[in-house]
Amino acid sequence: MSVQIYKGTIVTSETIDTLEVYEDAYLTVEDGVIRSIGDNIPDTYKDLPVTDYGRSLLIPAFSDLHIHAPQYHERGVGMDCLLFDWLNTYTFPEEARFADTDYARTAYAQVIRDLLRHGTLHANFFTTIHYDASDLFFRMLQKSGLYAFAGKLNMDMNSPDYLVEETEQAIADTERFVAEHPGDDHVKPILVPRFAPTCSEKLLKGLGRIAESYHVGVHTHLVESRAEAAWAAELFPQYGSDGAIYEGCGLLGHGPAIMAHVIFPTEVEERILEKYDVVSVHCPDATTNITAGIMPVRRMQKQGFRIAAGSDIGGGHHTGVYTQAARAVQLSKLKEFYEPENERLAFANAFYMATAEGGSVFGKAGRLAPGYRFDALVIDSMENEGKELTPLERLERFCYIGDDRNIRERFVDGRRIDPEEVYRKMLGC
Amino acid sequence: MSVQIYKGTIVTSETIDTLEVYEDAYLTVEDGVIRSIGDNIPDTYKDLPVTDYGRSLLIPAFSDLHIHAPQYHERGVGMDCLLFDWLNTYTFPEEARFADTDYARTAYAQVIRDLLRHGTLHANFFTTIHYDASDLFFRMLQKSGLYAFAGKLNMDMNSPDYLVEETEQAIADTERFVAEHPGDDHVKPILVPRFAPTCSEKLLKGLGRIAESYHVGVHTHLVESRAEAAWAAELFPQYGSDGAIYEGCGLLGHGPAIMAHVIFPTEVEERILEKYDVVSVHCPDATTNITAGIMPVRRMQKQGFRIAAGSDIGGGHHTGVYTQAARAVQLSKLKEFYEPENERLAFANAFYMATAEGGSVFGKAGRLAPGYRFDALVIDSMENEGKELTPLERLERFCYIGDDRNIRERFVDGRRIDPEEVYRKMLGC
């Protein structure tokens, strides 16, 4: 049995509204799982060495539940455009480059390395329509140490000529992808229809059959903006709303359902979120960049819906999902300003999204507590010389002004991960 | 005569709506002033060595027109509070520590170093009410290489017992400060009443007399939020609006007038902005953090008002004012979403605020053009391996995802500045 003992200030979500703080506490890990947290070391381990992190914080790893991995190289470009201009000018041409697996390898290696640098140790990815690049990406993830979901993207209509699938082939390729990539305890396949307006009913029903046969989940966009929702409803009058399309085509209920944005859920969407235990993903920077509006996060949290956080690279520009915890608080204040019936988020609510809720999709992860995997980060104290801060202030400060330089260590399953070493390994895939 | 020649891709504002790009161009500097930019080196200088920055960008230095220097150590803390809770819990106690000049020295040295690291080479500061710490800060600035305005803060009512001035003493101290700190071509004194609700009419009129006698400008907050503007109007019924208070007390027209936020200008404020050539300062993160609303930036730009950018440390949390250029575009999109009559900003409009408009307060600065000071930065190409970007995309990307690591060189008056060397010098003040 492998045992490690760490000392430091531990901060973790206890509930959606509360953070737990253990100052100068000991955390013991047995075979990658947390055994104890507290002022003392269990007697059995009294004689083992202790790694002391001083005033640094030990916190759960971050989970990013919505990332377009192939858009990493265009982050922060064309950000004053509106959505469809941005897609046509920047995004679709960039995704088309992933027909070239050599380009895909360097690009994907960079995004995986940088997610690790920024403390994202659990992630849920979009890829592109290309089988070979998606296959390569899946294999790279399996060597990365990340916990992840990934699949092959689908789009067979309302797409550029150079980036579109033929329907039957799309279904066949996707079935082959799922069959050939059963995954392991770290990396699992997921179905990824881009969004309803770029997928025919035939394609979506084909994906629904695959979901049922192979027990795989689905990752897509849901009511991303008023325009998108209206377009989806117009294209699919037989279903009438964005959420009902995915339900009607049989995509829900066979694995995790992870839906990005969910800014304007109707009663139909709310029923679907509840029935299928959907994880909605709040991506504050992205929904700002595409001028979509502001998700009613606090109201939905209080209704009991599951909401995680996402970078939405490249609609969002920041790699670290901790930045999105801060941005979620900021956006909630703007929503409260414009729509006063919406209460703003407390920092604890936002941190919960980026760790505990997101982590829950990847097993016992996202919190530091006995029985949870030791998927964790060690963060600098975040204090300026001459000024001490409380543990909660230090954590909040990291999310607001920290960056990858402030992350001293990354652990998955209790094992230290070095982003640069992973990067070199990825390039060899 | 000292001459330097640089080669690189030069990007600078041409007008408020347009950016100029010179690819692989030469820029010559004579005694700190730009002599030429173009495809060729002037004949006289043909034999001089050229510093080639490759694909890096040469851009104008950033100007931050609203910084509370003593709030640097509390950035990113208490960010889910509302304004008055945040002031009372975090800000006022922190400012009170500046009664201790040793604390002030370490704190001020850190903020100056970090501004330089982030490419802010022109800045306009709030301090605290303490004479000695403000005197020290002014002297530190004079040794820093920055172009700056700074003064002694004033507040004599509606303030905590431990952080308030007696009116006569406040006026006497401020006059002494201005008399003893005439400044130089880099650092100049300015009057800094905190905001109308914390200043008595007697104090403001005393400051008005100092402004007139010593020809100094004023830096304060103006219609920062609806609550603040209403409170000011209630406290000063004889003036009736926030802007009219400063005008009526004689603070305007004697030097630069720099007003932070200006979120809800009435006709009175608009008349005053025009009459006194006021520079309004947009601080996107701060106005979000304090739930103030969104400044009508594009409308005011089109009306011809001058708008610069500010970090508003510590109401804002980011040190680099380039982040605020990106954030200004984002906020303008949210404003357009909620108030569709407000057009969003193009990136060029936002970059102009953070460089050309802000720089104009500090002489011939804020643009790269013949006759302007070479106050400039060299920025990494911001490209991922395998993906080339245009110069404009590279600049936008820096503002969205860059940080101080991407700033390779900083020049003021044509001279290279090293933030770490300046830091050591500051600690010796």
CSV table of C-alpha atoms in Angstrom, one decimal, chain B residues 6-420:
chain,number,residue,atom,x,y,z
B,6,TYR,CA,14.3,48.6,-33.8
B,7,LYS,CA,12.7,46.2,-36.2
B,8,GLY,CA,9.5,44.3,-35.7
B,9,THR,CA,5.8,44.4,-36.3
B,10,ILE,CA,4.4,47.7,-35.1
B,11,VAL,CA,0.8,48.2,-34.1
B,12,THR,CA,-0.7,51.4,-32.8
B,13,SER,CA,-3.9,53.3,-32.7
B,14,GLU,CA,-4.3,55.7,-35.7
B,15,THR,CA,-7.7,57.0,-34.7
B,16,ILE,CA,-10.3,56.0,-32.1
B,17,ASP,CA,-11.6,53.5,-34.7
B,18,THR,CA,-8.5,52.3,-36.5
B,19,LEU,CA,-5.3,50.6,-35.8
B,20,GLU,CA,-2.2,51.0,-37.9
B,21,VAL,CA,0.0,48.0,-38.7
B,22,TYR,CA,3.6,48.1,-40.0
B,23,GLU,CA,4.9,44.6,-40.7
B,24,ASP,CA,8.7,44.0,-40.4
B,25,ALA,CA,9.2,47.7,-40.2
B,26,TYR,CA,12.0,49.9,-38.8
B,27,LEU,CA,11.4,52.3,-36.0
B,28,THR,CA,14.0,54.9,-35.2
B,29,VAL,CA,14.3,56.8,-31.9
B,30,GLU,CA,16.3,60.0,-31.4
B,31,ASP,CA,16.8,61.1,-27.8
B,32,GLY,CA,13.7,59.2,-26.6
B,33,VAL,CA,11.4,60.5,-29.4
B,34,ILE,CA,10.3,58.5,-32.4
B,35,ARG,CA,11.8,59.9,-35.5
B,36,SER,CA,10.5,57.5,-38.2
B,37,ILE,CA,8.5,54.3,-38.7
B,38,GLY,CA,8.6,52.5,-42.1
B,39,ASP,CA,10.1,50.0,-44.4
B,40,ASN,CA,13.4,51.9,-44.5
B,41,ILE,CA,15.9,53.4,-42.1
B,42,PRO,CA,16.7,57.1,-42.7
B,43,ASP,CA,19.9,57.5,-44.6
B,44,THR,CA,21.8,59.2,-41.7
B,45,TYR,CA,21.4,56.1,-39.6
B,46,LYS,CA,22.1,53.4,-42.2
B,47,ASP,CA,25.2,52.2,-40.5
B,48,LEU,CA,23.8,51.9,-36.9
B,49,PRO,CA,23.0,48.6,-35.4
B,50,VAL,CA,19.4,47.3,-35.5
B,51,THR,CA,17.7,45.4,-32.7
B,52,ASP,CA,15.4,42.9,-34.4
B,53,TYR,CA,12.4,41.6,-32.5
B,54,GLY,CA,11.4,39.1,-35.1
B,55,ARG,CA,7.6,38.3,-34.9
B,56,SER,CA,7.2,40.2,-31.7
B,57,LEU,CA,5.0,43.2,-31.6
B,58,LEU,CA,6.1,46.8,-30.8
B,59,ILE,CA,3.1,48.6,-29.3
B,60,PRO,CA,2.6,51.8,-27.2
B,61,ALA,CA,2.9,51.5,-23.5
B,62,PHE,CA,-0.4,51.2,-21.5
B,63,SER,CA,-1.8,54.0,-19.4
B,64,ASP,CA,-3.8,53.3,-16.3
B,65,LEU,CA,-5.8,56.3,-15.3
B,66,HIS,CA,-7.4,55.1,-12.0
B,67,ILE,CA,-5.4,53.1,-9.5
B,68,HIS,CA,-5.8,53.0,-5.7
B,69,ALA,CA,-2.2,52.2,-4.9
B,70,PRO,CA,-2.8,51.4,-1.2
B,71,GLN,CA,-5.4,48.8,-2.2
B,72,TYR,CA,-3.0,46.6,-4.1
B,73,HIS,CA,-2.6,44.0,-1.3
B,74,GLU,CA,-6.4,43.4,-1.1
B,75,ARG,CA,-7.0,42.8,-4.8
B,76,GLY,CA,-9.3,39.8,-5.4
B,77,VAL,CA,-10.5,39.6,-1.8
B,78,GLY,CA,-14.2,40.1,-0.7
B,79,MET,CA,-15.2,40.3,-4.3
B,80,ASP,CA,-18.7,38.9,-3.7
B,81,CYS,CA,-19.5,41.8,-1.4
B,82,LEU,CA,-21.3,45.0,-2.3
B,83,LEU,CA,-19.5,48.3,-2.3
B,84,PHE,CA,-20.0,49.6,1.2
B,85,ASP,CA,-19.4,46.2,2.9
B,86,TRP,CA,-16.2,45.9,0.9
B,87,LEU,CA,-15.1,49.4,1.8
B,88,ASN,CA,-15.7,48.9,5.5
B,89,THR,CA,-14.5,45.3,5.8
B,90,TYR,CA,-11.4,45.3,3.6
B,91,THR,CA,-10.5,48.7,2.1
B,92,PHE,CA,-10.7,51.2,5.0
B,93,PRO,CA,-8.7,48.9,7.4
B,94,GLU,CA,-6.1,48.3,4.7
B,95,GLU,CA,-5.7,52.0,3.9
B,96,ALA,CA,-5.4,52.7,7.7
B,97,ARG,CA,-2.2,50.7,7.7
B,98,PHE,CA,-0.5,53.4,5.6
B,99,ALA,CA,-0.1,55.5,8.7
B,100,ASP,CA,3.0,53.2,9.0
B,101,THR,CA,5.4,54.4,6.3
B,102,ASP,CA,7.5,51.2,6.5
B,103,TYR,CA,4.3,49.2,5.5
B,104,ALA,CA,3.7,51.9,2.8
B,105,ARG,CA,7.2,51.5,1.4
B,106,THR,CA,6.9,47.7,0.8
B,107,ALA,CA,3.4,47.9,-0.4
B,108,TYR,CA,4.0,50.8,-2.8
B,109,ALA,CA,7.2,49.2,-4.1
B,110,GLN,CA,5.2,46.1,-5.0
B,111,VAL,CA,2.5,48.0,-6.8
B,112,ILE,CA,5.0,50.1,-8.8
B,113,ARG,CA,7.0,47.0,-9.7
B,114,ASP,CA,4.0,45.0,-10.8
B,115,LEU,CA,2.5,47.9,-12.9
B,116,LEU,CA,5.9,48.0,-14.8
B,117,ARG,CA,5.9,44.2,-15.2
B,118,HIS,CA,2.4,44.5,-16.8
B,119,GLY,CA,3.4,47.3,-19.1
B,120,THR,CA,1.7,50.2,-17.4
B,121,LEU,CA,4.2,53.0,-17.9
B,122,HIS,CA,1.8,56.0,-17.3
B,123,ALA,CA,-0.5,56.0,-14.2
B,124,ASN,CA,-2.8,58.2,-12.2
B,125,PHE,CA,-3.0,57.2,-8.5
B,126,PHE,CA,-5.1,57.5,-5.4
B,127,THR,CA,-3.1,57.3,-2.2
B,128,THR,CA,-4.4,57.5,1.4
B,129,ILE,CA,-5.0,60.5,3.7
B,130,HIS,CA,-1.5,60.0,5.3
B,131,TYR,CA,0.9,62.8,4.5
B,132,ASP,CA,4.1,60.9,5.1
B,133,ALA,CA,3.1,57.8,3.1
B,134,SER,CA,1.9,60.0,0.3
B,135,ASP,CA,5.1,62.0,0.3
B,136,LEU,CA,7.1,58.8,0.3
B,137,PHE,CA,5.0,57.4,-2.6
B,138,PHE,CA,5.5,60.6,-4.7
B,139,ARG,CA,9.3,60.4,-4.2
B,140,MET,CA,9.3,56.7,-5.1
B,141,LEU,CA,7.4,57.5,-8.3
B,142,GLN,CA,10.0,60.1,-9.1
B,143,LYS,CA,12.7,57.4,-9.0
B,144,SER,CA,10.6,54.8,-10.8
B,145,GLY,CA,10.7,56.0,-14.4
B,146,LEU,CA,6.9,56.0,-14.6
B,147,TYR,CA,5.0,59.0,-15.9
B,148,ALA,CA,2.4,59.6,-13.1
B,149,PHE,CA,0.0,61.9,-11.2
B,150,ALA,CA,-0.3,61.4,-7.5
B,151,GLY,CA,-1.4,63.4,-4.5
B,152,LYS,CA,-2.6,63.1,-0.9
B,153,LEU,CA,-6.1,61.7,-0.5
B,154,ASN,CA,-8.8,63.8,1.2
B,155,MET,CA,-11.9,62.6,3.2
B,156,ASP,CA,-13.3,64.5,6.2
B,157,MET,CA,-16.8,63.0,6.6
B,158,ASN,CA,-18.8,59.8,6.3
B,159,SER,CA,-15.6,57.9,7.0
B,160,PRO,CA,-14.5,55.6,9.7
B,161,ASP,CA,-13.1,57.2,12.9
B,162,TYR,CA,-9.8,55.7,12.2
B,163,LEU,CA,-9.5,57.0,8.7
B,164,VAL,CA,-10.8,60.6,8.5
B,165,GLU,CA,-9.3,64.1,8.4
B,166,GLU,CA,-10.1,67.2,10.3
B,167,THR,CA,-11.2,69.7,7.7
B,168,GLU,CA,-8.8,72.7,8.3
B,169,GLN,CA,-5.9,70.3,8.8
B,170,ALA,CA,-6.8,68.4,5.6
B,171,ILE,CA,-6.7,71.7,3.6
B,172,ALA,CA,-3.4,72.8,5.2
B,173,ASP,CA,-1.8,69.4,4.6
B,174,THR,CA,-2.9,69.3,1.0
B,175,GLU,CA,-1.6,72.8,0.3
B,176,ARG,CA,1.7,71.8,1.9
B,177,PHE,CA,1.8,68.6,-0.2
B,178,VAL,CA,1.2,70.5,-3.4
B,179,ALA,CA,3.7,73.2,-2.5
B,180,GLU,CA,6.4,70.7,-1.4
B,181,HIS,CA,5.8,68.4,-4.4
B,182,PRO,CA,5.9,70.6,-7.5
B,183,GLY,CA,7.0,67.5,-9.4
B,184,ASP,CA,9.0,67.2,-12.6
B,185,ASP,CA,8.3,66.3,-16.2
B,186,HIS,CA,7.4,62.7,-15.2
B,187,VAL,CA,5.6,63.0,-11.9
B,188,LYS,CA,3.1,65.7,-11.1
B,189,PRO,CA,0.8,66.4,-8.1
B,190,ILE,CA,-2.9,66.2,-8.4
B,191,LEU,CA,-5.8,66.8,-5.9
B,192,VAL,CA,-7.6,63.7,-4.8
B,193,PRO,CA,-10.9,64.1,-2.9
B,194,ARG,CA,-12.1,60.5,-2.4
B,195,PHE,CA,-15.6,61.2,-3.6
B,196,ALA,CA,-18.2,63.9,-2.8
B,197,PRO,CA,-20.0,61.9,-0.1
B,198,THR,CA,-16.8,61.8,2.0
B,199,CYS,CA,-15.8,65.4,1.6
B,200,SER,CA,-17.4,68.5,3.1
B,201,GLU,CA,-18.2,71.5,1.1
B,202,LYS,CA,-15.6,73.4,3.1
B,203,LEU,CA,-12.9,70.9,2.2
B,204,LEU,CA,-13.8,70.8,-1.4
B,205,LYS,CA,-13.8,74.6,-1.6
B,206,GLY,CA,-10.4,74.6,0.1
B,207,LEU,CA,-9.2,72.2,-2.5
B,208,GLY,CA,-10.7,74.5,-5.2
B,209,ARG,CA,-8.5,77.4,-3.9
B,210,ILE,CA,-5.4,75.2,-4.0
B,211,ALA,CA,-6.2,74.1,-7.5
B,212,GLU,CA,-6.5,77.7,-8.6
B,213,SER,CA,-3.4,78.9,-6.8
B,214,TYR,CA,-1.1,76.0,-7.8
B,215,HIS,CA,-2.6,75.1,-11.2
B,216,VAL,CA,-3.2,71.5,-10.3
B,217,GLY,CA,-5.7,69.1,-11.6
B,218,VAL,CA,-8.2,66.8,-9.9
B,219,HIS,CA,-8.7,63.0,-9.8
B,220,THR,CA,-11.8,61.6,-8.2
B,221,HIS,CA,-14.9,59.4,-8.8
B,222,LEU,CA,-17.9,60.7,-10.7
B,223,VAL,CA,-21.4,59.0,-10.8
B,224,GLU,CA,-19.8,55.8,-9.9
B,225,SER,CA,-23.1,54.2,-9.2
B,226,ARG,CA,-26.7,55.3,-8.9
B,227,ALA,CA,-26.5,55.0,-5.1
B,228,GLU,CA,-23.4,57.1,-5.0
B,229,ALA,CA,-24.8,59.8,-7.3
B,230,ALA,CA,-28.1,60.0,-5.3
B,231,TRP,CA,-26.2,60.2,-2.0
B,232,ALA,CA,-24.0,63.0,-3.3
B,233,ALA,CA,-27.0,64.9,-4.6
B,234,GLU,CA,-28.8,64.5,-1.3
B,235,LEU,CA,-25.7,65.7,0.7
B,236,PHE,CA,-25.2,68.7,-1.6
B,237,PRO,CA,-28.7,69.9,-2.5
B,238,GLN,CA,-27.2,73.4,-3.3
B,239,TYR,CA,-25.4,71.7,-6.3
B,240,GLY,CA,-27.9,69.0,-7.1
B,241,SER,CA,-25.6,66.6,-9.0
B,242,ASP,CA,-22.2,64.9,-8.5
B,243,GLY,CA,-20.4,66.8,-11.3
B,244,ALA,CA,-21.9,70.2,-10.3
B,245,ILE,CA,-20.3,69.8,-6.8
B,246,TYR,CA,-16.8,69.6,-8.1
B,247,GLU,CA,-17.5,72.5,-10.5
B,248,GLY,CA,-19.2,74.6,-7.9
B,249,CYS,CA,-16.3,74.1,-5.5
B,250,GLY,CA,-13.9,75.4,-8.1
B,251,LEU,CA,-12.0,72.2,-8.6
B,252,LEU,CA,-12.2,72.1,-12.4
B,253,GLY,CA,-10.3,74.1,-15.1
B,254,HIS,CA,-6.9,74.4,-13.4
B,255,GLY,CA,-5.3,71.2,-14.7
B,256,PRO,CA,-6.3,67.8,-15.9
B,257,ALA,CA,-9.7,66.6,-14.6
B,258,ILE,CA,-9.7,62.8,-14.4
B,259,MET,CA,-12.9,61.2,-13.3
B,260,ALA,CA,-13.4,57.5,-12.7
B,261,HIS,CA,-16.4,55.5,-13.8
B,262,VAL,CA,-19.0,58.1,-15.1
B,263,ILE,CA,-21.6,55.4,-15.5
B,264,PHE,CA,-24.7,57.5,-15.4
B,265,PRO,CA,-23.8,61.0,-16.7
B,266,THR,CA,-26.8,63.4,-16.7
B,267,GLU,CA,-27.0,66.5,-19.0
B,268,VAL,CA,-25.2,68.4,-16.2
B,269,GLU,CA,-22.3,65.9,-16.2
B,270,GLU,CA,-22.1,65.9,-20.0
B,271,ARG,CA,-21.9,69.7,-20.0
B,272,ILE,CA,-19.1,69.5,-17.5
B,273,LEU,CA,-17.2,66.7,-19.3
B,274,GLU,CA,-17.2,68.9,-22.4
B,275,LYS,CA,-16.5,72.3,-20.8
B,276,TYR,CA,-13.5,71.1,-18.8
B,277,ASP,CA,-12.2,68.5,-21.3
B,278,VAL,CA,-12.6,65.8,-18.6
B,279,VAL,CA,-11.0,62.4,-19.1
B,280,SER,CA,-13.5,59.8,-17.9
B,281,VAL,CA,-12.0,56.5,-16.9
B,282,HIS,CA,-13.7,53.2,-17.7
B,283,CYS,CA,-12.8,50.4,-15.2
B,284,PRO,CA,-14.7,47.4,-16.4
B,285,ASP,CA,-13.8,44.9,-13.8
B,286,ALA,CA,-14.3,47.3,-10.9
B,287,THR,CA,-17.7,48.5,-12.0
B,288,THR,CA,-18.7,44.9,-12.4
B,289,ASN,CA,-17.3,43.9,-9.0
B,290,ILE,CA,-19.2,46.8,-7.3
B,291,THR,CA,-22.4,46.0,-9.3
B,292,ALA,CA,-22.5,49.6,-10.5
B,293,GLY,CA,-23.8,49.0,-14.1
B,294,ILE,CA,-22.0,49.4,-17.4
B,295,MET,CA,-20.7,52.7,-18.7
B,296,PRO,CA,-22.1,53.8,-22.1
B,297,VAL,CA,-18.6,53.9,-23.5
B,298,ARG,CA,-19.4,53.7,-27.2
B,299,ARG,CA,-22.1,56.3,-27.1
B,300,MET,CA,-19.8,58.7,-25.1
B,301,GLN,CA,-16.9,58.1,-27.5
B,302,LYS,CA,-19.2,58.9,-30.4
B,303,GLN,CA,-20.3,62.1,-28.6
B,304,GLY,CA,-16.7,63.1,-28.6
B,305,PHE,CA,-16.0,62.6,-24.9
B,306,ARG,CA,-12.5,61.5,-23.8
B,307,ILE,CA,-12.5,58.0,-22.2
B,308,ALA,CA,-9.4,56.3,-20.9
B,309,ALA,CA,-9.1,52.9,-19.2
B,310,GLY,CA,-8.3,52.1,-15.6
B,311,SER,CA,-7.6,49.0,-13.5
B,312,ASP,CA,-9.2,50.6,-10.5
B,313,ILE,CA,-7.1,48.4,-8.2
B,314,GLY,CA,-8.4,47.1,-5.8
B,315,GLY,CA,-12.1,47.5,-6.8
B,316,GLY,CA,-10.8,46.0,-10.0
B,317,HIS,CA,-8.5,43.0,-9.5
B,318,HIS,CA,-6.3,42.8,-12.6
B,319,THR,CA,-3.0,44.7,-12.6
B,320,GLY,CA,-2.6,44.9,-16.4
B,321,VAL,CA,-4.8,47.5,-18.0
B,322,TYR,CA,-4.6,45.5,-21.3
B,323,THR,CA,-7.0,43.1,-19.6
B,324,GLN,CA,-9.4,46.0,-19.2
B,325,ALA,CA,-9.3,46.6,-22.9
B,326,ALA,CA,-10.6,43.1,-23.5
B,327,ARG,CA,-13.1,43.4,-20.6
B,328,ALA,CA,-14.4,46.6,-22.1
B,329,VAL,CA,-15.3,44.8,-25.3
B,330,GLN,CA,-17.0,42.1,-23.2
B,331,LEU,CA,-19.0,44.5,-21.1
B,332,SER,CA,-20.1,46.5,-24.1
B,333,LYS,CA,-21.5,43.2,-25.5
B,334,LEU,CA,-23.5,42.7,-22.3
B,335,LYS,CA,-24.7,46.3,-22.5
B,336,GLU,CA,-25.8,45.8,-26.0
B,337,PHE,CA,-27.6,42.6,-24.9
B,338,TYR,CA,-29.5,44.4,-22.2
B,339,GLU,CA,-29.8,47.8,-23.7
B,340,PRO,CA,-29.8,47.2,-27.5
B,341,GLU,CA,-29.6,50.9,-28.3
B,342,ASN,CA,-25.9,50.7,-27.1
B,343,GLU,CA,-23.6,49.6,-29.8
B,344,ARG,CA,-20.8,47.3,-28.7
B,345,LEU,CA,-17.1,48.3,-28.9
B,346,ALA,CA,-14.7,47.1,-31.6
B,347,PHE,CA,-11.4,46.0,-30.2
B,348,ALA,CA,-9.7,49.1,-31.8
B,349,ASN,CA,-12.0,51.3,-29.7
B,350,ALA,CA,-11.0,49.6,-26.5
B,351,PHE,CA,-7.2,49.5,-27.3
B,352,TYR,CA,-7.4,53.3,-28.0
B,353,MET,CA,-8.7,53.9,-24.5
B,354,ALA,CA,-5.9,52.0,-22.8
B,355,THR,CA,-3.1,53.6,-24.9
B,356,ALA,CA,-3.8,56.7,-27.0
B,357,GLU,CA,-6.5,58.4,-24.9
B,358,GLY,CA,-4.8,57.6,-21.6
B,359,GLY,CA,-1.4,58.4,-22.9
B,360,SER,CA,-2.5,61.8,-24.1
B,361,VAL,CA,-2.7,63.0,-20.4
B,362,PHE,CA,1.1,62.4,-20.2
B,363,GLY,CA,2.3,64.5,-23.1
B,364,LYS,CA,3.1,63.1,-26.6
B,365,ALA,CA,2.5,59.5,-25.6
B,366,GLY,CA,0.2,56.6,-26.1
B,367,ARG,CA,0.8,56.1,-29.9
B,368,LEU,CA,3.8,55.1,-31.9
B,369,ALA,CA,4.3,57.9,-34.5
B,370,PRO,CA,7.0,60.4,-35.4
B,371,GLY,CA,7.2,63.1,-32.7
B,372,TYR,CA,5.8,60.8,-30.0
B,373,ARG,CA,7.9,59.7,-27.1
B,374,PHE,CA,9.1,56.1,-27.4
B,375,ASP,CA,7.1,54.8,-24.4
B,376,ALA,CA,6.6,51.3,-25.7
B,377,LEU,CA,6.4,47.6,-25.1
B,378,VAL,CA,7.7,44.6,-27.0
B,379,ILE,CA,5.2,41.8,-26.8
B,380,ASP,CA,5.6,38.1,-27.7
B,381,SER,CA,4.1,37.0,-31.0
B,382,MET,CA,1.3,35.2,-28.9
B,383,GLU,CA,1.1,32.4,-31.5
B,384,ASN,CA,0.8,28.8,-30.7
B,385,GLU,CA,3.2,26.4,-32.3
B,386,GLY,CA,1.9,25.6,-35.8
B,387,LYS,CA,-0.5,28.5,-36.1
B,388,GLU,CA,0.3,31.9,-37.5
B,389,LEU,CA,-1.8,34.9,-36.7
B,390,THR,CA,-2.1,38.4,-38.2
B,391,PRO,CA,-0.6,41.3,-36.3
B,392,LEU,CA,-4.1,42.5,-35.2
B,393,GLU,CA,-5.0,39.0,-34.0
B,394,ARG,CA,-1.8,38.8,-32.1
B,395,LEU,CA,-2.5,42.2,-30.3
B,396,GLU,CA,-6.1,41.3,-29.5
B,397,ARG,CA,-4.9,37.9,-28.2
B,398,PHE,CA,-2.4,39.5,-25.9
B,399,CYS,CA,-5.1,41.7,-24.4
B,400,TYR,CA,-7.4,38.7,-23.9
B,401,ILE,CA,-5.0,35.9,-22.8
B,402,GLY,CA,-1.6,37.5,-22.3
B,403,ASP,CA,0.1,38.3,-19.1
B,404,ASP,CA,3.3,40.0,-17.8
B,405,ARG,CA,5.4,37.0,-19.1
B,406,ASN,CA,4.5,38.0,-22.6
B,407,ILE,CA,6.0,41.5,-22.2
B,408,ARG,CA,9.7,41.2,-23.3
B,409,GLU,CA,10.7,44.8,-23.0
B,410,ARG,CA,9.5,48.1,-21.6
B,411,PHE,CA,10.7,51.5,-22.8
B,412,VAL,CA,10.1,55.0,-21.3
B,413,ASP,CA,11.6,58.0,-23.1
B,414,GLY,CA,13.4,55.4,-25.2
B,415,ARG,CA,15.1,53.9,-22.2
B,416,ARG,CA,14.7,50.3,-21.2
B,417,ILE,CA,13.1,49.8,-17.8
B,418,ASP,CA,13.7,46.7,-15.6
B,419,PRO,CA,10.9,46.3,-13.1
B,420,GLU,CA,13.0,44.3,-10.7
